[in-house]
mmCIF file of C-alpha atoms in Angstrom:
data_model
loop_
_atom_site.group_PDB
_atom_site.id
_atom_site.type_symbol
_atom_site.label_atom_id
_atom_site.label_comp_id
_atom_site.label_asym_id
_atom_site.label_seq_id
_atom_site.Cartn_x
_atom_site.Cartn_y
_atom_site.Cartn_z
ATOM 1 C CA MET A 1 -3.983 -19.359 -20.489
ATOM 2 C CA SER A 2 -0.240 -20.733 -21.073
ATOM 3 C CA ASN A 3 1.239 -23.469 -19.462
ATOM 4 C CA THR A 4 4.975 -22.544 -20.819
ATOM 5 C CA THR A 5 7.867 -21.940 -18.430
ATOM 6 C CA ASN A 6 8.036 -18.182 -19.800
ATOM 7 C CA PRO A 7 5.427 -15.939 -20.628
ATOM 8 C CA PRO A 8 5.245 -15.115 -24.349
ATOM 9 C CA ALA A 9 8.027 -12.330 -24.861
ATOM 10 C CA GLY A 10 5.321 -10.481 -27.089
ATOM 11 C CA GLU A 11 2.876 -10.460 -24.587
ATOM 12 C CA ILE A 12 4.981 -9.070 -21.666
ATOM 13 C CA LEU A 13 3.539 -5.598 -20.435
ATOM 14 C CA TRP A 14 5.799 -4.480 -18.197
ATOM 15 C CA GLU A 15 8.271 -5.842 -15.120
ATOM 16 C CA GLU A 16 9.623 -4.511 -11.890
ATOM 17 C CA THR A 17 11.139 -5.713 -8.704
ATOM 18 C CA VAL A 18 9.776 -4.506 -5.255
ATOM 19 C CA PRO A 19 12.822 -4.561 -2.524
ATOM 20 C CA GLY A 20 12.180 -6.619 0.294
ATOM 21 C CA GLY A 21 10.277 -5.013 3.174
ATOM 22 C CA CYS A 22 8.584 -2.625 0.953
ATOM 23 C CA HIS A 23 5.189 -2.287 -0.862
ATOM 24 C CA TRP A 24 3.534 -1.695 -3.953
ATOM 25 C CA SER A 25 -0.117 -0.903 -5.280
ATOM 26 C CA GLY A 26 -1.507 -0.815 -8.782
ATOM 27 C CA VAL A 27 -4.610 -1.928 -11.011
ATOM 28 C CA VAL A 28 -4.257 -4.895 -13.198
ATOM 29 C CA ARG A 29 -6.801 -5.738 -15.875
ATOM 30 C CA ARG A 30 -8.799 -8.579 -16.417
ATOM 31 C CA GLY A 31 -7.023 -11.252 -18.647
ATOM 32 C CA VAL A 32 -3.543 -10.118 -17.529
ATOM 33 C CA ALA A 33 -1.470 -12.367 -15.405
ATOM 34 C CA LEU A 34 1.205 -11.167 -12.707
ATOM 35 C CA ARG A 35 4.237 -13.679 -12.455
ATOM 36 C CA LEU A 36 5.583 -13.504 -9.121
ATOM 37 C CA THR A 37 9.034 -14.503 -8.841
ATOM 38 C CA ASP A 38 10.927 -15.183 -5.516
ATOM 39 C CA ALA A 39 14.429 -14.529 -7.242
ATOM 40 C CA ASP A 40 16.592 -14.974 -4.064
ATOM 41 C CA GLY A 41 14.548 -17.591 -2.359
ATOM 42 C CA GLY A 42 12.947 -16.721 1.100
ATOM 43 C CA ALA A 43 10.364 -14.278 -0.218
ATOM 44 C CA ASN A 44 6.861 -13.637 1.268
ATOM 45 C CA CYS A 45 4.221 -11.382 -0.802
ATOM 46 C CA ALA A 46 1.386 -10.490 1.486
ATOM 47 C CA MET A 47 -1.234 -9.428 -0.812
ATOM 48 C CA LEU A 48 -5.001 -7.915 -0.875
ATOM 49 C CA LEU A 49 -7.006 -7.832 -4.124
ATOM 50 C CA PHE A 50 -10.040 -5.816 -4.611
ATOM 51 C CA ASN A 51 -12.682 -5.293 -7.538
ATOM 52 C CA HIS A 52 -11.411 -2.019 -9.034
ATOM 53 C CA GLU A 53 -14.628 -0.848 -10.052
ATOM 54 C CA GLU A 54 -16.722 -1.694 -6.973
ATOM 55 C CA ARG A 55 -14.341 -1.950 -4.079
ATOM 56 C CA PHE A 56 -16.569 -3.063 -1.466
ATOM 57 C CA GLU A 57 -16.162 -6.489 -3.349
ATOM 58 C CA ARG A 58 -12.598 -8.108 -2.458
ATOM 59 C CA TYR A 59 -10.856 -11.425 -1.937
ATOM 60 C CA ASN A 60 -12.558 -13.667 0.529
ATOM 61 C CA MET A 61 -10.429 -16.455 2.076
ATOM 62 C CA PRO A 62 -13.090 -18.304 3.638
ATOM 63 C CA ASP A 63 -15.189 -18.768 0.922
ATOM 64 C CA THR A 64 -12.024 -19.534 -1.358
ATOM 65 C CA LEU A 65 -10.952 -22.471 1.034
ATOM 66 C CA LYS A 66 -14.306 -23.771 1.649
ATOM 67 C CA ALA A 67 -15.294 -23.861 -1.970
ATOM 68 C CA GLN A 68 -12.153 -25.577 -3.113
ATOM 69 C CA HIS A 69 -11.813 -28.090 0.005
ATOM 70 C CA THR A 70 -8.488 -26.958 0.734
ATOM 71 C CA ALA A 71 -6.370 -25.011 3.479
ATOM 72 C CA PHE A 72 -3.630 -23.626 1.196
ATOM 73 C CA LEU A 73 -3.430 -22.424 -2.644
ATOM 74 C CA THR A 74 -1.692 -23.731 -5.810
ATOM 75 C CA LYS A 75 -2.089 -24.175 -9.206
ATOM 76 C CA GLY A 76 -5.599 -24.748 -10.236
ATOM 77 C CA ASN A 77 -7.111 -22.803 -7.494
ATOM 78 C CA ALA A 78 -9.409 -19.897 -7.972
ATOM 79 C CA LEU A 79 -9.480 -16.777 -5.851
ATOM 80 C CA PHE A 80 -13.430 -16.113 -4.644
ATOM 81 C CA THR A 81 -14.678 -12.756 -4.075
ATOM 82 C CA ASP A 82 -17.276 -12.085 -1.149
ATOM 83 C CA MET A 83 -19.823 -12.113 -4.293
ATOM 84 C CA GLY A 84 -19.300 -15.440 -5.358
ATOM 85 C CA ARG A 85 -17.136 -14.478 -8.060
ATOM 86 C CA VAL A 86 -13.230 -15.136 -9.164
ATOM 87 C CA ILE A 87 -11.096 -12.222 -8.886
ATOM 88 C CA GLY A 88 -7.918 -14.082 -9.846
ATOM 89 C CA SER A 89 -6.776 -17.500 -10.296
ATOM 90 C CA VAL A 90 -3.395 -19.584 -10.056
ATOM 91 C CA ILE A 91 -2.543 -20.860 -13.721
ATOM 92 C CA GLU A 92 0.958 -21.782 -13.152
ATOM 93 C CA ASP A 93 2.822 -22.412 -9.748
ATOM 94 C CA THR A 94 6.449 -24.102 -9.001
ATOM 95 C CA CYS A 95 6.175 -23.343 -5.287
ATOM 96 C CA GLY A 96 3.372 -25.810 -4.611
ATOM 97 C CA TRP A 97 2.154 -24.205 -1.369
ATOM 98 C CA HIS A 98 0.608 -20.626 -0.615
ATOM 99 C CA ASP A 99 -0.612 -19.495 2.859
ATOM 100 C CA THR A 100 -3.990 -17.478 3.389
ATOM 101 C CA VAL A 101 -4.639 -18.060 6.675
ATOM 102 C CA CYS A 102 -2.090 -16.084 8.863
ATOM 103 C CA GLY A 103 -2.580 -12.815 8.032
ATOM 104 C CA VAL A 104 0.343 -10.226 8.081
ATOM 105 C CA MET A 105 3.019 -9.067 10.408
ATOM 106 C CA ASP A 106 1.887 -6.334 12.729
ATOM 107 C CA ASP A 107 3.918 -3.577 14.319
ATOM 108 C CA ALA A 108 4.099 -5.352 17.726
ATOM 109 C CA THR A 109 5.406 -8.463 16.291
ATOM 110 C CA LEU A 110 8.178 -6.605 14.051
ATOM 111 C CA ASP A 111 9.231 -4.315 17.162
ATOM 112 C CA ALA A 112 9.859 -7.671 19.291
ATOM 113 C CA ARG A 113 11.617 -9.778 16.473
ATOM 114 C CA TYR A 114 13.710 -7.189 14.842
ATOM 115 C CA GLY A 115 13.653 -4.013 16.706
ATOM 116 C CA ARG A 116 12.319 -0.692 15.182
ATOM 117 C CA ARG A 117 14.866 1.118 12.730
ATOM 118 C CA ARG A 118 13.826 4.367 11.500
ATOM 119 C CA TYR A 119 14.516 5.763 8.224
ATOM 120 C CA GLN A 120 16.353 8.606 9.469
ATOM 121 C CA GLU A 121 18.870 6.418 10.825
ATOM 122 C CA PHE A 122 19.164 3.249 8.650
ATOM 123 C CA ARG A 123 17.929 4.611 5.076
ATOM 124 C CA ASN A 124 17.087 1.256 2.957
ATOM 125 C CA ASP A 125 17.689 -0.998 6.052
ATOM 126 C CA MET A 126 14.886 0.467 8.061
ATOM 127 C CA THR A 127 12.213 -1.934 9.275
ATOM 128 C CA ARG A 128 8.561 -1.810 8.455
ATOM 129 C CA SER A 129 5.753 -4.314 9.361
ATOM 130 C CA GLY A 130 3.450 -5.714 6.616
ATOM 131 C CA ARG A 131 0.680 -4.080 8.026
ATOM 132 C CA GLU A 132 2.099 -0.734 8.074
ATOM 133 C CA GLY A 133 3.065 -0.979 4.257
ATOM 134 C CA LEU A 134 -0.334 -2.412 3.140
ATOM 135 C CA LEU A 135 -1.988 0.722 4.937
ATOM 136 C CA LYS A 136 0.286 2.794 3.229
ATOM 137 C CA GLU A 137 -0.759 1.565 -0.194
ATOM 138 C CA LEU A 138 -4.319 1.557 1.052
ATOM 139 C CA ALA A 139 -4.305 5.318 1.556
ATOM 140 C CA ARG A 140 -2.635 5.927 -1.736
ATOM 141 C CA GLN A 141 -5.850 4.207 -3.453
ATOM 142 C CA GLY A 142 -8.281 5.907 -1.125
ATOM 143 C CA LEU A 143 -8.961 3.018 1.309
ATOM 144 C CA GLY A 144 -7.981 2.530 4.973
ATOM 145 C CA LYS A 145 -7.916 0.209 8.009
ATOM 146 C CA ARG A 146 -11.489 -0.818 7.754
ATOM 147 C CA ASP A 147 -10.372 -2.336 4.067
ATOM 148 C CA LEU A 148 -7.689 -4.429 5.630
ATOM 149 C CA HIS A 149 -9.088 -8.209 5.057
ATOM 150 C CA ALA A 150 -7.611 -11.548 5.252
ATOM 151 C CA ASN A 151 -4.491 -11.546 3.006
ATOM 152 C CA LEU A 152 -2.558 -13.952 0.612
ATOM 153 C CA ASN A 153 1.056 -15.063 1.685
ATOM 154 C CA TRP A 154 2.530 -16.089 -1.664
ATOM 155 C CA PHE A 155 5.494 -18.544 -1.341
ATOM 156 C CA SER A 156 5.022 -18.963 2.405
ATOM 157 C CA LYS A 157 3.926 -22.566 3.816
ATOM 158 C CA VAL A 158 2.576 -23.012 7.079
ATOM 159 C CA THR A 159 1.425 -26.434 8.429
ATOM 160 C CA ALA A 160 -0.798 -27.410 11.639
ATOM 161 C CA ASP A 161 0.092 -30.051 13.968
ATOM 162 C CA ALA A 162 -2.409 -32.613 15.857
ATOM 163 C CA ASP A 163 -2.990 -30.041 18.501
ATOM 164 C CA GLY A 164 -3.617 -27.145 16.009
ATOM 165 C CA GLY A 165 -0.210 -25.341 16.674
ATOM 166 C CA LEU A 166 0.763 -23.556 13.146
ATOM 167 C CA HIS A 167 4.440 -24.079 11.998
ATOM 168 C CA PHE A 168 6.178 -21.927 9.251
ATOM 169 C CA ASP A 169 8.356 -24.141 6.700
ATOM 170 C CA ARG A 170 11.473 -21.853 6.238
ATOM 171 C CA ALA A 171 12.998 -24.675 3.920
ATOM 172 C CA HIS A 172 9.919 -24.383 1.466
ATOM 173 C CA ARG A 173 10.971 -21.564 -0.419
ATOM 174 C CA ALA A 174 13.839 -21.860 -3.190
ATOM 175 C CA PRO A 175 15.641 -19.560 -5.430
ATOM 176 C CA GLY A 176 13.650 -18.756 -8.950
ATOM 177 C CA GLN A 177 10.331 -20.138 -7.704
ATOM 178 C CA PHE A 178 7.243 -18.340 -9.329
ATOM 179 C CA VAL A 179 3.695 -18.257 -9.324
ATOM 180 C CA ASP A 180 1.145 -17.055 -12.296
ATOM 181 C CA LEU A 181 -1.840 -15.186 -10.905
ATOM 182 C CA ARG A 182 -4.418 -14.314 -13.717
ATOM 183 C CA LEU A 183 -6.430 -11.400 -12.967
ATOM 184 C CA ASP A 184 -10.188 -12.454 -13.978
ATOM 185 C CA MET A 185 -11.783 -9.096 -12.866
ATOM 186 C CA HIS A 186 -10.185 -5.574 -13.283
ATOM 187 C CA ALA A 187 -8.382 -5.664 -9.845
ATOM 188 C CA LEU A 188 -6.663 -3.196 -7.453
ATOM 189 C CA VAL A 189 -3.461 -5.176 -6.316
ATOM 190 C CA VAL A 190 -1.899 -4.196 -2.903
ATOM 191 C CA LEU A 191 1.130 -6.085 -1.719
ATOM 192 C CA SER A 192 3.967 -6.068 0.838
ATOM 193 C CA THR A 193 7.126 -7.882 0.713
ATOM 194 C CA CYS A 194 7.942 -7.756 4.665
ATOM 195 C CA PRO A 195 8.306 -11.395 6.089
ATOM 196 C CA HIS A 196 5.559 -13.693 7.066
ATOM 197 C CA PRO A 197 4.286 -13.217 10.639
ATOM 198 C CA LEU A 198 5.427 -16.831 11.923
ATOM 199 C CA ASP A 199 8.912 -16.577 10.078
ATOM 200 C CA ASP A 200 11.243 -16.486 13.160
ATOM 201 C CA ALA A 201 14.307 -16.112 10.901
ATOM 202 C CA ALA A 202 16.926 -14.325 12.872
ATOM 203 C CA GLY A 203 17.766 -10.834 11.690
ATOM 204 C CA TRP A 204 15.965 -8.480 9.391
ATOM 205 C CA ALA A 205 16.554 -9.860 5.758
ATOM 206 C CA PRO A 206 13.408 -9.489 3.574
ATOM 207 C CA LYS A 207 13.857 -10.970 0.219
ATOM 208 C CA PRO A 208 12.656 -8.684 -3.239
ATOM 209 C CA LEU A 209 9.862 -9.952 -5.464
ATOM 210 C CA LYS A 210 9.901 -9.664 -9.072
ATOM 211 C CA ILE A 211 6.868 -8.897 -11.088
ATOM 212 C CA THR A 212 6.024 -9.404 -14.566
ATOM 213 C CA ALA A 213 2.905 -8.407 -16.333
ATOM 214 C CA TRP A 214 1.660 -10.185 -19.318
ATOM 215 C CA ARG A 215 -1.473 -10.616 -21.379
ATOM 216 C CA CYS A 216 -2.853 -14.340 -20.780
ATOM 217 C CA GLY A 217 -6.185 -14.043 -21.958
ATOM 218 C CA LEU A 218 -9.195 -15.307 -20.248
ATOM 219 C CA ALA A 219 -10.305 -18.492 -18.862
ATOM 220 C CA GLY A 220 -11.574 -20.975 -21.659
ATOM 221 C CA ALA A 221 -13.907 -23.813 -21.273
ATOM 222 C CA ALA A 222 -10.889 -26.275 -20.636
ATOM 223 C CA ASP A 223 -9.131 -23.901 -18.027
ATOM 224 C CA VAL A 224 -7.307 -25.511 -15.374
ATOM 225 C CA CYS A 225 -8.979 -23.355 -12.660
ATOM 226 C CA ARG A 226 -12.563 -23.382 -13.898
ATOM 227 C CA ARG A 227 -12.402 -27.445 -14.112
ATOM 228 C CA HIS A 228 -10.809 -27.734 -10.942
ATOM 229 C CA ARG A 229 -14.134 -27.879 -8.983
ATOM 230 C CA ALA A 230 -17.765 -27.415 -9.741
ATOM 231 C CA GLU A 231 -17.944 -24.529 -7.563
ATOM 232 C CA ASN A 232 -15.122 -22.869 -9.499
ATOM 233 C CA GLY A 233 -17.174 -23.478 -12.865
ATOM 234 C CA ARG A 234 -20.193 -21.789 -11.221
ATOM 235 C CA ALA A 235 -17.738 -18.834 -9.726
ATOM 236 C CA PHE A 236 -16.305 -18.193 -13.194
ATOM 237 C CA ALA A 237 -19.901 -17.982 -14.991
ATOM 238 C CA ASN A 238 -20.706 -15.361 -12.294
ATOM 239 C CA THR A 239 -17.748 -13.564 -13.217
ATOM 240 C CA GLU A 240 -18.767 -13.679 -16.761
ATOM 241 C CA ARG A 241 -22.242 -12.684 -16.374
ATOM 242 C CA TYR A 242 -20.978 -9.485 -14.239
ATOM 243 C CA PHE A 243 -19.067 -8.415 -17.291
ATOM 244 C CA ALA A 244 -22.001 -9.524 -19.513
ATOM 245 C CA GLN A 245 -20.304 -12.011 -21.728
#
């Protein structure tokens, strides 16, 4: 793991930028980190994670939050699967708050808020819901609707008031913020860069996401995520046993 501001230049594997309102998927090997950068400010990255070798195993939001006694994610948090293992972990974070409760924007919300723009008339200014984008990427990977599960929303902050109402904090995101997500299992990563479902910004202006993949290595004994809580240590041990280490 590295705590440096930038990934070591010699360890960078590839970089690309996903335009706002688009989607992406790919397999990322264990010991590789993805630096997700909100270059312009205001980005949202809805993400699904699957064990690439056994895709019935996937990120589990309830266990992740329950085990770490938190309602949001930041540096030091591990991402638990439904098998009690760690699929990924947050090894660096300049944003400080990432939602994993509110899900992804569906077609009805998109239509009501922005109207539907088809590619035939609007080309790259077309609208597409986050749910539609995730489903398109799932289909490319041989998966479908039943594989949609509670997603992560990187860069998005949502707070709750005394009555349980949820409120989106549009001022939370700033240009240049990044989060380093280490993959602790060989993982299928599926993401959409459409707006958060509670982001009520006027006008369709989703922001791009820069992805930098780099070799970060595996979690050592002093790793910040392993030591965050005793539950994390047990989940990392389960993961290492799965890979027979």
